[in-house]
Short mmCIF file of C-alpha atoms in Angstrom, two decimals:
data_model
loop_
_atom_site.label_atom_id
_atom_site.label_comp_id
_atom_site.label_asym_id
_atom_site.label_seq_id
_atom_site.Cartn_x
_atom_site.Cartn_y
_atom_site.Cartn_z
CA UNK A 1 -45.69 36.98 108.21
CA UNK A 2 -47.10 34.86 105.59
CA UNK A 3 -45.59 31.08 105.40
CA UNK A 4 -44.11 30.23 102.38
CA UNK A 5 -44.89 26.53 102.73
CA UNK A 6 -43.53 25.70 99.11
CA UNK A 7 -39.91 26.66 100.02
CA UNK A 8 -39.91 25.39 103.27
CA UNK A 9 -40.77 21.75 102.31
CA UNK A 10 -38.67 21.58 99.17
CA UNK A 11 -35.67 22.72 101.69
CA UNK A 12 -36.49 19.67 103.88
CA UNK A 13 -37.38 17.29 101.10
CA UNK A 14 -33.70 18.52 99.72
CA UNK A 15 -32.10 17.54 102.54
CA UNK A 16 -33.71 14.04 103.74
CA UNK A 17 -35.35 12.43 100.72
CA UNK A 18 -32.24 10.51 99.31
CA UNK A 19 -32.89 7.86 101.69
CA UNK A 20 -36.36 7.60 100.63
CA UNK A 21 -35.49 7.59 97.03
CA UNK A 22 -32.35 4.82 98.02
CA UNK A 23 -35.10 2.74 99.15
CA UNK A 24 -37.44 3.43 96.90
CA UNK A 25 -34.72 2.67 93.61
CA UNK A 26 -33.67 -0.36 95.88
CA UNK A 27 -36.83 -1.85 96.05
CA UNK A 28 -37.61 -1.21 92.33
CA UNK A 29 -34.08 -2.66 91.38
CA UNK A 30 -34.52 -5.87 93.38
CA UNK A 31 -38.18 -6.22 91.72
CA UNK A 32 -36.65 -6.49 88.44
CA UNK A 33 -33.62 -8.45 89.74
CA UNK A 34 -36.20 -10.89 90.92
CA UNK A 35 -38.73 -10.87 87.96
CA UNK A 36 -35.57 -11.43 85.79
CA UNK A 37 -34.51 -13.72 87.81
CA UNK A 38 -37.42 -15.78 88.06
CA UNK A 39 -38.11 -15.75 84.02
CA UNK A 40 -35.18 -17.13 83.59
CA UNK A 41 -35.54 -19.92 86.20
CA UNK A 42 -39.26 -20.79 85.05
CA UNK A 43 -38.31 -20.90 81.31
CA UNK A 44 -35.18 -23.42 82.49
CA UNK A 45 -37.29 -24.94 84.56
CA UNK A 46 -40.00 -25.83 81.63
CA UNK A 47 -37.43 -26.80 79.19
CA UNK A 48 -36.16 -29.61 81.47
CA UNK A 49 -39.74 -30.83 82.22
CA UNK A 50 -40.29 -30.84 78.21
CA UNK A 51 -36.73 -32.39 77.87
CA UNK A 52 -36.73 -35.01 80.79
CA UNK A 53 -39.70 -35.10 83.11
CA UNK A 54 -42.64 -35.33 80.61
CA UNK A 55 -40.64 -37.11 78.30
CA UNK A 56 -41.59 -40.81 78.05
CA UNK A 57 -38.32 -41.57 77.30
CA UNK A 58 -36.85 -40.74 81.15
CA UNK A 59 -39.65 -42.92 82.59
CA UNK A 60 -38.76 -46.15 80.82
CA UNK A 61 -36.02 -48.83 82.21
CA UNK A 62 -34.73 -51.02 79.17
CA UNK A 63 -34.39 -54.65 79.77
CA UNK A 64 -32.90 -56.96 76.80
CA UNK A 65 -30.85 -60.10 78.60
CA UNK A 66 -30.44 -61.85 81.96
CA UNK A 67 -26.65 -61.93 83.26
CA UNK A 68 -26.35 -65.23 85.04
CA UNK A 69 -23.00 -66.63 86.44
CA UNK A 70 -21.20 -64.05 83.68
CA UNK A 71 -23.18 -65.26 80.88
CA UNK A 72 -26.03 -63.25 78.74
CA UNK A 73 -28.78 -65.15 78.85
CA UNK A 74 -31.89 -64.05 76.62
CA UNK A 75 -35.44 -63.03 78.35
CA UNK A 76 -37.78 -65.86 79.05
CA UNK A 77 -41.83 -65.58 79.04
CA UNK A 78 -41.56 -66.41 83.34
CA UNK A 79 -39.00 -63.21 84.09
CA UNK A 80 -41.84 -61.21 82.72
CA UNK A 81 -43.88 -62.44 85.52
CA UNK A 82 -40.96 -61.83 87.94
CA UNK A 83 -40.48 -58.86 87.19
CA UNK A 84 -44.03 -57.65 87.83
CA UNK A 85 -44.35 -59.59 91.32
CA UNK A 86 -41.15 -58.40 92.33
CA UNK A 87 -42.23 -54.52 91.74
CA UNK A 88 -45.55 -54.78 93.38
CA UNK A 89 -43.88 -56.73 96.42
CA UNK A 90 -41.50 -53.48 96.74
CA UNK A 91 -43.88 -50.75 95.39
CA UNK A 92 -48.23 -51.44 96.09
CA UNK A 93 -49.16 -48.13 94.75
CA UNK A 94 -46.63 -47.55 92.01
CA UNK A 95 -48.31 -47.10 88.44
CA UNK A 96 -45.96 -48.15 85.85
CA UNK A 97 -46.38 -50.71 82.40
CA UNK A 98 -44.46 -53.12 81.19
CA UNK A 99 -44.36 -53.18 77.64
CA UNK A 100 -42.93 -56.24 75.82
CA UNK A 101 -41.35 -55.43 72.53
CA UNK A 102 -41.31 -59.36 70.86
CA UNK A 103 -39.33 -60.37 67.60
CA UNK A 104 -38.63 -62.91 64.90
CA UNK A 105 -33.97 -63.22 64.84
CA UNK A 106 -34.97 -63.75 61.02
CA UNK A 107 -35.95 -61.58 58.06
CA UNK A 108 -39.40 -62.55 56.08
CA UNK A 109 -39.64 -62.02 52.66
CA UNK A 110 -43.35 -60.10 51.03
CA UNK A 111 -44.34 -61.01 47.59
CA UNK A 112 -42.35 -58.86 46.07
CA UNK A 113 -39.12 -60.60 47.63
CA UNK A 114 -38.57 -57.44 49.95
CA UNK A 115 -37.31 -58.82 53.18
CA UNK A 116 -38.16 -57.26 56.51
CA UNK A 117 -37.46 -57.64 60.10
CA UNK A 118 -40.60 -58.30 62.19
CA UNK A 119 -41.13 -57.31 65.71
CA UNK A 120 -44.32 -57.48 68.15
CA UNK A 121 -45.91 -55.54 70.47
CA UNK A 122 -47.67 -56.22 73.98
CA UNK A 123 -51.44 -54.10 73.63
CA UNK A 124 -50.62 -51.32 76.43
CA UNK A 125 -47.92 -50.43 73.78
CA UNK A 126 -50.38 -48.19 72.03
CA UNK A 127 -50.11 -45.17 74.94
CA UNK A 128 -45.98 -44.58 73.67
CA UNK A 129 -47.14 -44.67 70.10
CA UNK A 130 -48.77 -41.64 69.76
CA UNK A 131 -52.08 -43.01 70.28
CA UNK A 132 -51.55 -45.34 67.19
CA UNK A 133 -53.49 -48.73 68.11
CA UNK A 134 -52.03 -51.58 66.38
CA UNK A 135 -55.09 -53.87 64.82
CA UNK A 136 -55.18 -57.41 64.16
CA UNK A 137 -53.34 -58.80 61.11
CA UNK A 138 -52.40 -55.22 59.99
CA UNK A 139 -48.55 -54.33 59.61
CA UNK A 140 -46.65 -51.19 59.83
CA UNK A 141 -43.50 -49.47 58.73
CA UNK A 142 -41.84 -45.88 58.46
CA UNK A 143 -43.29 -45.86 54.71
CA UNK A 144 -46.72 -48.13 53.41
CA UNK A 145 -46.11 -48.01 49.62
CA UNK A 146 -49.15 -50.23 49.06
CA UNK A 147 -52.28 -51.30 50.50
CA UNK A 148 -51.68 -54.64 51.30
CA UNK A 149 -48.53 -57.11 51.51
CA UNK A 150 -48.25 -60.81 51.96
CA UNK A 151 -45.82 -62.23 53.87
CA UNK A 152 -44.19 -65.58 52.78
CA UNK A 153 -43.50 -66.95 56.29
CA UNK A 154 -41.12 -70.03 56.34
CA UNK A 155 -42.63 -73.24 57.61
CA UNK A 156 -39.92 -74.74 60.19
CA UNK A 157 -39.50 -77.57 61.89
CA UNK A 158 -37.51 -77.32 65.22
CA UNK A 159 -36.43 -80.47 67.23
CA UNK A 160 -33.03 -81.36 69.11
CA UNK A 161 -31.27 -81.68 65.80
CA UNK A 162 -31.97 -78.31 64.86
CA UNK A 163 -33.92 -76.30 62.31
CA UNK A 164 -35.24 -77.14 58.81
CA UNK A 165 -37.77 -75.48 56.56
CA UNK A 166 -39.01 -76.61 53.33
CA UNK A 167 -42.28 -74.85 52.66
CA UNK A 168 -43.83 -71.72 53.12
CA UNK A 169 -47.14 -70.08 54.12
CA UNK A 170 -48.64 -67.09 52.94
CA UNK A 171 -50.27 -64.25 55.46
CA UNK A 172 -51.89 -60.81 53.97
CA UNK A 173 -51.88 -57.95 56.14
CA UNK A 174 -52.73 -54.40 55.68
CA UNK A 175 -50.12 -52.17 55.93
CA UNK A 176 -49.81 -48.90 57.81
CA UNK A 177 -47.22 -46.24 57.91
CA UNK A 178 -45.66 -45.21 61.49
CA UNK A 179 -43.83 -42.51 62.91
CA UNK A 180 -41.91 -43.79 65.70
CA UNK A 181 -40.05 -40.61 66.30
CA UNK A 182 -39.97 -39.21 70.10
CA UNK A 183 -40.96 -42.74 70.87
CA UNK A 184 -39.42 -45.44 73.01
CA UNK A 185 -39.22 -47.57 70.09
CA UNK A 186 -37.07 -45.55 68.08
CA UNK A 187 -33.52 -46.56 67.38
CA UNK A 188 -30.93 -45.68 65.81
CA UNK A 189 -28.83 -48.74 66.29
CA UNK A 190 -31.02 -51.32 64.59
CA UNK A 191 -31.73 -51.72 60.72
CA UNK A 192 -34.27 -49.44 59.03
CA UNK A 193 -36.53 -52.17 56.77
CA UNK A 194 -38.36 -52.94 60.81
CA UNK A 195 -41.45 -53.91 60.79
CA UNK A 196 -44.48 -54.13 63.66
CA UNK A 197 -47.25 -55.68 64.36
CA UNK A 198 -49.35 -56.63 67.38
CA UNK A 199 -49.35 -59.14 69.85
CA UNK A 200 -51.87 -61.37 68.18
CA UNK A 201 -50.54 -61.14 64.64
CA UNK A 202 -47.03 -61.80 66.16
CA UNK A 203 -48.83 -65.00 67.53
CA UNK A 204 -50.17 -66.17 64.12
CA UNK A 205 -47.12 -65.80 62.93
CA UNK A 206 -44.90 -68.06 65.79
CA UNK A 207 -48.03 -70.41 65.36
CA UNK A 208 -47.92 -70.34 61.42
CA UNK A 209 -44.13 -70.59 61.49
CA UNK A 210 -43.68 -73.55 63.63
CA UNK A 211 -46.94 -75.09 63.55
CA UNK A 212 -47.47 -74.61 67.51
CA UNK A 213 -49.93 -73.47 69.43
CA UNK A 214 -48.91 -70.40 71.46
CA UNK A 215 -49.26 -71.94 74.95
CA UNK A 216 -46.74 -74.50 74.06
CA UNK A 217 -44.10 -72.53 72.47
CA UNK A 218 -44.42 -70.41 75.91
CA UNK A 219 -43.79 -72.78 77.71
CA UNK A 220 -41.18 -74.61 75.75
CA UNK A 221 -39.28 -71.79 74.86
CA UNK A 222 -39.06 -71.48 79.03
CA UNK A 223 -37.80 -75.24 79.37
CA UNK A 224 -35.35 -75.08 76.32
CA UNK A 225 -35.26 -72.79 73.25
CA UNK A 226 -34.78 -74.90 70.29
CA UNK A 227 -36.66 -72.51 67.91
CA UNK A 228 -33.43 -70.58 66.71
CA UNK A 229 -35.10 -67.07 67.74
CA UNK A 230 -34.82 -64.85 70.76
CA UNK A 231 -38.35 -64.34 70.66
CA UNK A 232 -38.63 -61.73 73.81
CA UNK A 233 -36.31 -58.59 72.55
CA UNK A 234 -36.99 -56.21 75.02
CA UNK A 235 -39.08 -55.07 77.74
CA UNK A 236 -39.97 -51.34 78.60
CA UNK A 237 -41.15 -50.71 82.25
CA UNK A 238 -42.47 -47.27 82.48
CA UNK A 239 -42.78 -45.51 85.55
CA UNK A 240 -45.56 -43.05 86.01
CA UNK A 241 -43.19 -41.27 88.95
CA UNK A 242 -39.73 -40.34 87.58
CA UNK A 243 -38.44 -40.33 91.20
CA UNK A 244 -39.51 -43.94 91.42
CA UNK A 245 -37.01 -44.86 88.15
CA UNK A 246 -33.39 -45.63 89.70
CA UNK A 247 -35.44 -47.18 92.59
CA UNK A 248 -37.30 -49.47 90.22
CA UNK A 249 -33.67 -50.37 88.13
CA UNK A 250 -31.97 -50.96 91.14
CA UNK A 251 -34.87 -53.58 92.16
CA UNK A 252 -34.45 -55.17 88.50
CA UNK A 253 -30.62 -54.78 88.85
CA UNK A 254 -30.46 -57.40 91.78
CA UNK A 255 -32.69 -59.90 90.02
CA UNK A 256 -29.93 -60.39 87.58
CA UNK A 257 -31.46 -58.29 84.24
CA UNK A 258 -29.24 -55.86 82.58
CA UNK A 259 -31.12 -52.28 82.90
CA UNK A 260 -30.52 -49.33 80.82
CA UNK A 261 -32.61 -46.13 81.17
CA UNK A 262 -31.82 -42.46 80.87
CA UNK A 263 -30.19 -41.35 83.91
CA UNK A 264 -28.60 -43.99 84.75
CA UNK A 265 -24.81 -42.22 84.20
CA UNK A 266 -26.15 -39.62 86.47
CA UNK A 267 -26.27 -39.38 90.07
CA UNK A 268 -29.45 -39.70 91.37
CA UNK A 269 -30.93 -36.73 88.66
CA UNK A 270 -34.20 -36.87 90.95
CA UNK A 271 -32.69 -35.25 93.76
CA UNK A 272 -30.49 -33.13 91.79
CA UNK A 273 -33.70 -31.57 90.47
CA UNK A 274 -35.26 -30.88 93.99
CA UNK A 275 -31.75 -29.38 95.46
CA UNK A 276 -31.80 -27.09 92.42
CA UNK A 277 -35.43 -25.75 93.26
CA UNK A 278 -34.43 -25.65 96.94
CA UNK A 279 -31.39 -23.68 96.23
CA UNK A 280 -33.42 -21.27 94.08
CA UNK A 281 -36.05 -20.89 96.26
CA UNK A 282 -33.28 -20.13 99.21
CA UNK A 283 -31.88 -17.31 97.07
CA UNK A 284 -35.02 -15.34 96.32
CA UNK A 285 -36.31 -15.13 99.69
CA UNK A 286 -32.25 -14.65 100.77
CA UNK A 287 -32.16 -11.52 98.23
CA UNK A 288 -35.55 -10.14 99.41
CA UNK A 289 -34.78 -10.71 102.85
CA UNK A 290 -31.61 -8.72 102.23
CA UNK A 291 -33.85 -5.83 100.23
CA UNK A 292 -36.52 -5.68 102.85
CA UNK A 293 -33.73 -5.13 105.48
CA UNK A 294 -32.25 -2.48 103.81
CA UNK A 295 -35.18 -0.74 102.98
CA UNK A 296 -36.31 -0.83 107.01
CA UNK A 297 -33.19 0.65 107.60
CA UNK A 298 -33.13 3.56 104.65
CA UNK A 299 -36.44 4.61 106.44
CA UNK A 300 -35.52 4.32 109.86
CA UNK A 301 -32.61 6.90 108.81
CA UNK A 302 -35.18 9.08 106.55
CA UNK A 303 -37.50 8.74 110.03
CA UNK A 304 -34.56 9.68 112.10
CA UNK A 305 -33.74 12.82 110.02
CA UNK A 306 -37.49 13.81 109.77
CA UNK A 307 -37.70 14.08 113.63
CA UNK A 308 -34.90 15.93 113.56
CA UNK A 309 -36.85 18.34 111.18
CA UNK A 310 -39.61 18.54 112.92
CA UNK A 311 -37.70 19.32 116.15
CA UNK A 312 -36.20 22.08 114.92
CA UNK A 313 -39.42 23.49 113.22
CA UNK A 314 -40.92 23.13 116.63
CA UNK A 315 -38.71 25.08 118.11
CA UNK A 316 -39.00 27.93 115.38
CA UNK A 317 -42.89 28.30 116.83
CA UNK A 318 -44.42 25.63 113.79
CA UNK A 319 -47.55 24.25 115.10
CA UNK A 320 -48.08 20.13 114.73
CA UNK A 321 -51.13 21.03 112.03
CA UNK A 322 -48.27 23.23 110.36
CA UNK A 323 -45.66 20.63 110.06
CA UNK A 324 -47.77 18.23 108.83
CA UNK A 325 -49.38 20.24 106.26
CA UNK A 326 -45.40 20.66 105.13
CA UNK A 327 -44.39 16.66 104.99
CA UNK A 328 -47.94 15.85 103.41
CA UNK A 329 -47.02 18.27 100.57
CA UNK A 330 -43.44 16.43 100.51
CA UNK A 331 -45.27 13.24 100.34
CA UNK A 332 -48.01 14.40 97.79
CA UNK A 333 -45.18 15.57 95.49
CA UNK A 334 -42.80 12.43 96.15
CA UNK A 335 -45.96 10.35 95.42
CA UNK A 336 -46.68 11.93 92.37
CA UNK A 337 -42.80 12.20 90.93
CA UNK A 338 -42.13 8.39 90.81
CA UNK A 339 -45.98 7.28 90.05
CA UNK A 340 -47.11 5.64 93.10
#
């Protein structure tokens, strides 16, 4: 009698393939799950390294006063040089900047009687500019209207009975527009009609202004302030290593500064971060741990009901080339059904 091989293996595939096509859905399923899954992490992921970690912004501690014995004090020339010493005492290797962000407490008047508020900037200040490098006895605003302006800088006198001016001098700069947006010198708190310029045009004008020589008004400023101006406004340290930021603060903190920087309401955002990845790293290889297992066991029971099978076809006189000419057509066709 001729062996109708066709109807015998779609009788056994009939019987034992749902467990083969459980594991085979299961596996697909938790593939997508897991692709989804991922996506979505990697895309969250990316928009909080656009939104915090690679922004500039995240990596800078803001210092503007000293709080000593409950008073503000303002920022002298020597806490800059505290400030560095202390962080390489704490941290060898740390890459970070300071960037000192200097001002005049008064408004100067161009030729045209428009008044504006002029700050200065240290020279590494040119890397959170947008690559802008601020040149020597050039000026610049949110809008340059004209080519050049000249400033009508007061002439004062400063001594222990206070502050007089009764003269001016005149300084021509080029002016420059600048877009300080997505930079650490954007604010919305302070007036609009700011104005900046580098540190050695901030110079001529401190020297112009009070008829000083910068050295000296360093150091006297230090000793007693009797220029009427709060001459350092504030200082940026920017930390390379975002993990290294409330470390950095806290080490500031304890010299006496008042700190501000971005995640300073939260707690400890660093770590937050890294318990987030380790969480989702847990639950992927949790959920494919969980697939794998289930899979094993779908085709240990397929295995288990295929022996039985092949038992029984044994014991209806099937030789072993027989039977496996019958599963290798099941497997051919099962192959070929879902693509594999």
């Amino acid at each position: 009698m001729r062996m109708n091989y066709k109807k015998i293996s779609k009788m056994i595939l009939k019987k034992s393939n749902k467990y083969l096509k459980i594991s085979v859905a299961l596996f697909a399923f938790s593939l997508i799950f897991l692709s989804t899954f991922l996506i979505m992490f990697i895309n969250q992921y990316m928009q909080v390294k656009r939104d915090f970690i690679d922004n500039d912004n995240t990596h800078i501690i803001e210092v503007s006063y000293e709080e000593h014995q409950n008073n503000v004090c303002e920022l002298k020339f020597s806490d800059l040089e505290d400030m560095d010493i202390e962080i390489k005492a704490n941290f060898k290797d740390l890459q970070y900047d300071i960037v000192k962000e200097y001002q005049l407490n008064f408004g100067i008047e161009d030729e045209n009687h428009n008044t504006m508020f002029i700050y200065g900037l240290s020279d590494n200040a040119s890397k959170f500019l947008n690559g802008v490098e601020l040149k020597n006895d050039n000026i610049y605003q949110n809008t340059a209207n004209v080519e050049y302006i000249t400033l009508k800088i007061p002439i004062i006198f400063a001594d222990k009975n206070g502050l007089t001016s009764n003269d001016i001098v005149s300084y021509q700069l080029k002016n420059n527009s600048i877009d300080l947006k997505n930079t650490i010198f954007n604010s919305y708190k302070e007036q609009k009609d700011r104005a900046f310029v580098n540190f050695e045009t901030y110079k001529k004008i401190i020297e112009q202004a009070y008829n000083i020589n910068w050295d000296d008004f360093e150091h006297q400023f230090d000793i007693k302030n009797i220029f009427g101006i709060q001459a350092i406004h504030k200082v940026f340290i920017h930390i390379n290593d975002l993990n290294q930021v409330e470390k950095i603060a806290t080490i500031i903190d304890n010299m006496g500064f008042a700190t501000n920087y971005t995640f300073k309401s939260f707690d400890n955002f660093s770590e937050s971060m890294n318990n987030t990845v380790f969480i989702f790293i847990i639950l992927v290889f949790t959920i494919l741990a969980i697939t794998i297992i289930y899979m094993i066991l779908s085709f240990n029971s397929y295995l288990k009901v295929q022996q039985k099978d092949m038992g029984i076809l044994k014991q209806y006189g099937y030789s072993e080339k027989k039977i496996h000419k019958i599963y290798s057509r099941n497997i051919k066709g099962f192959l070929l059904y879902y693509n594999i």
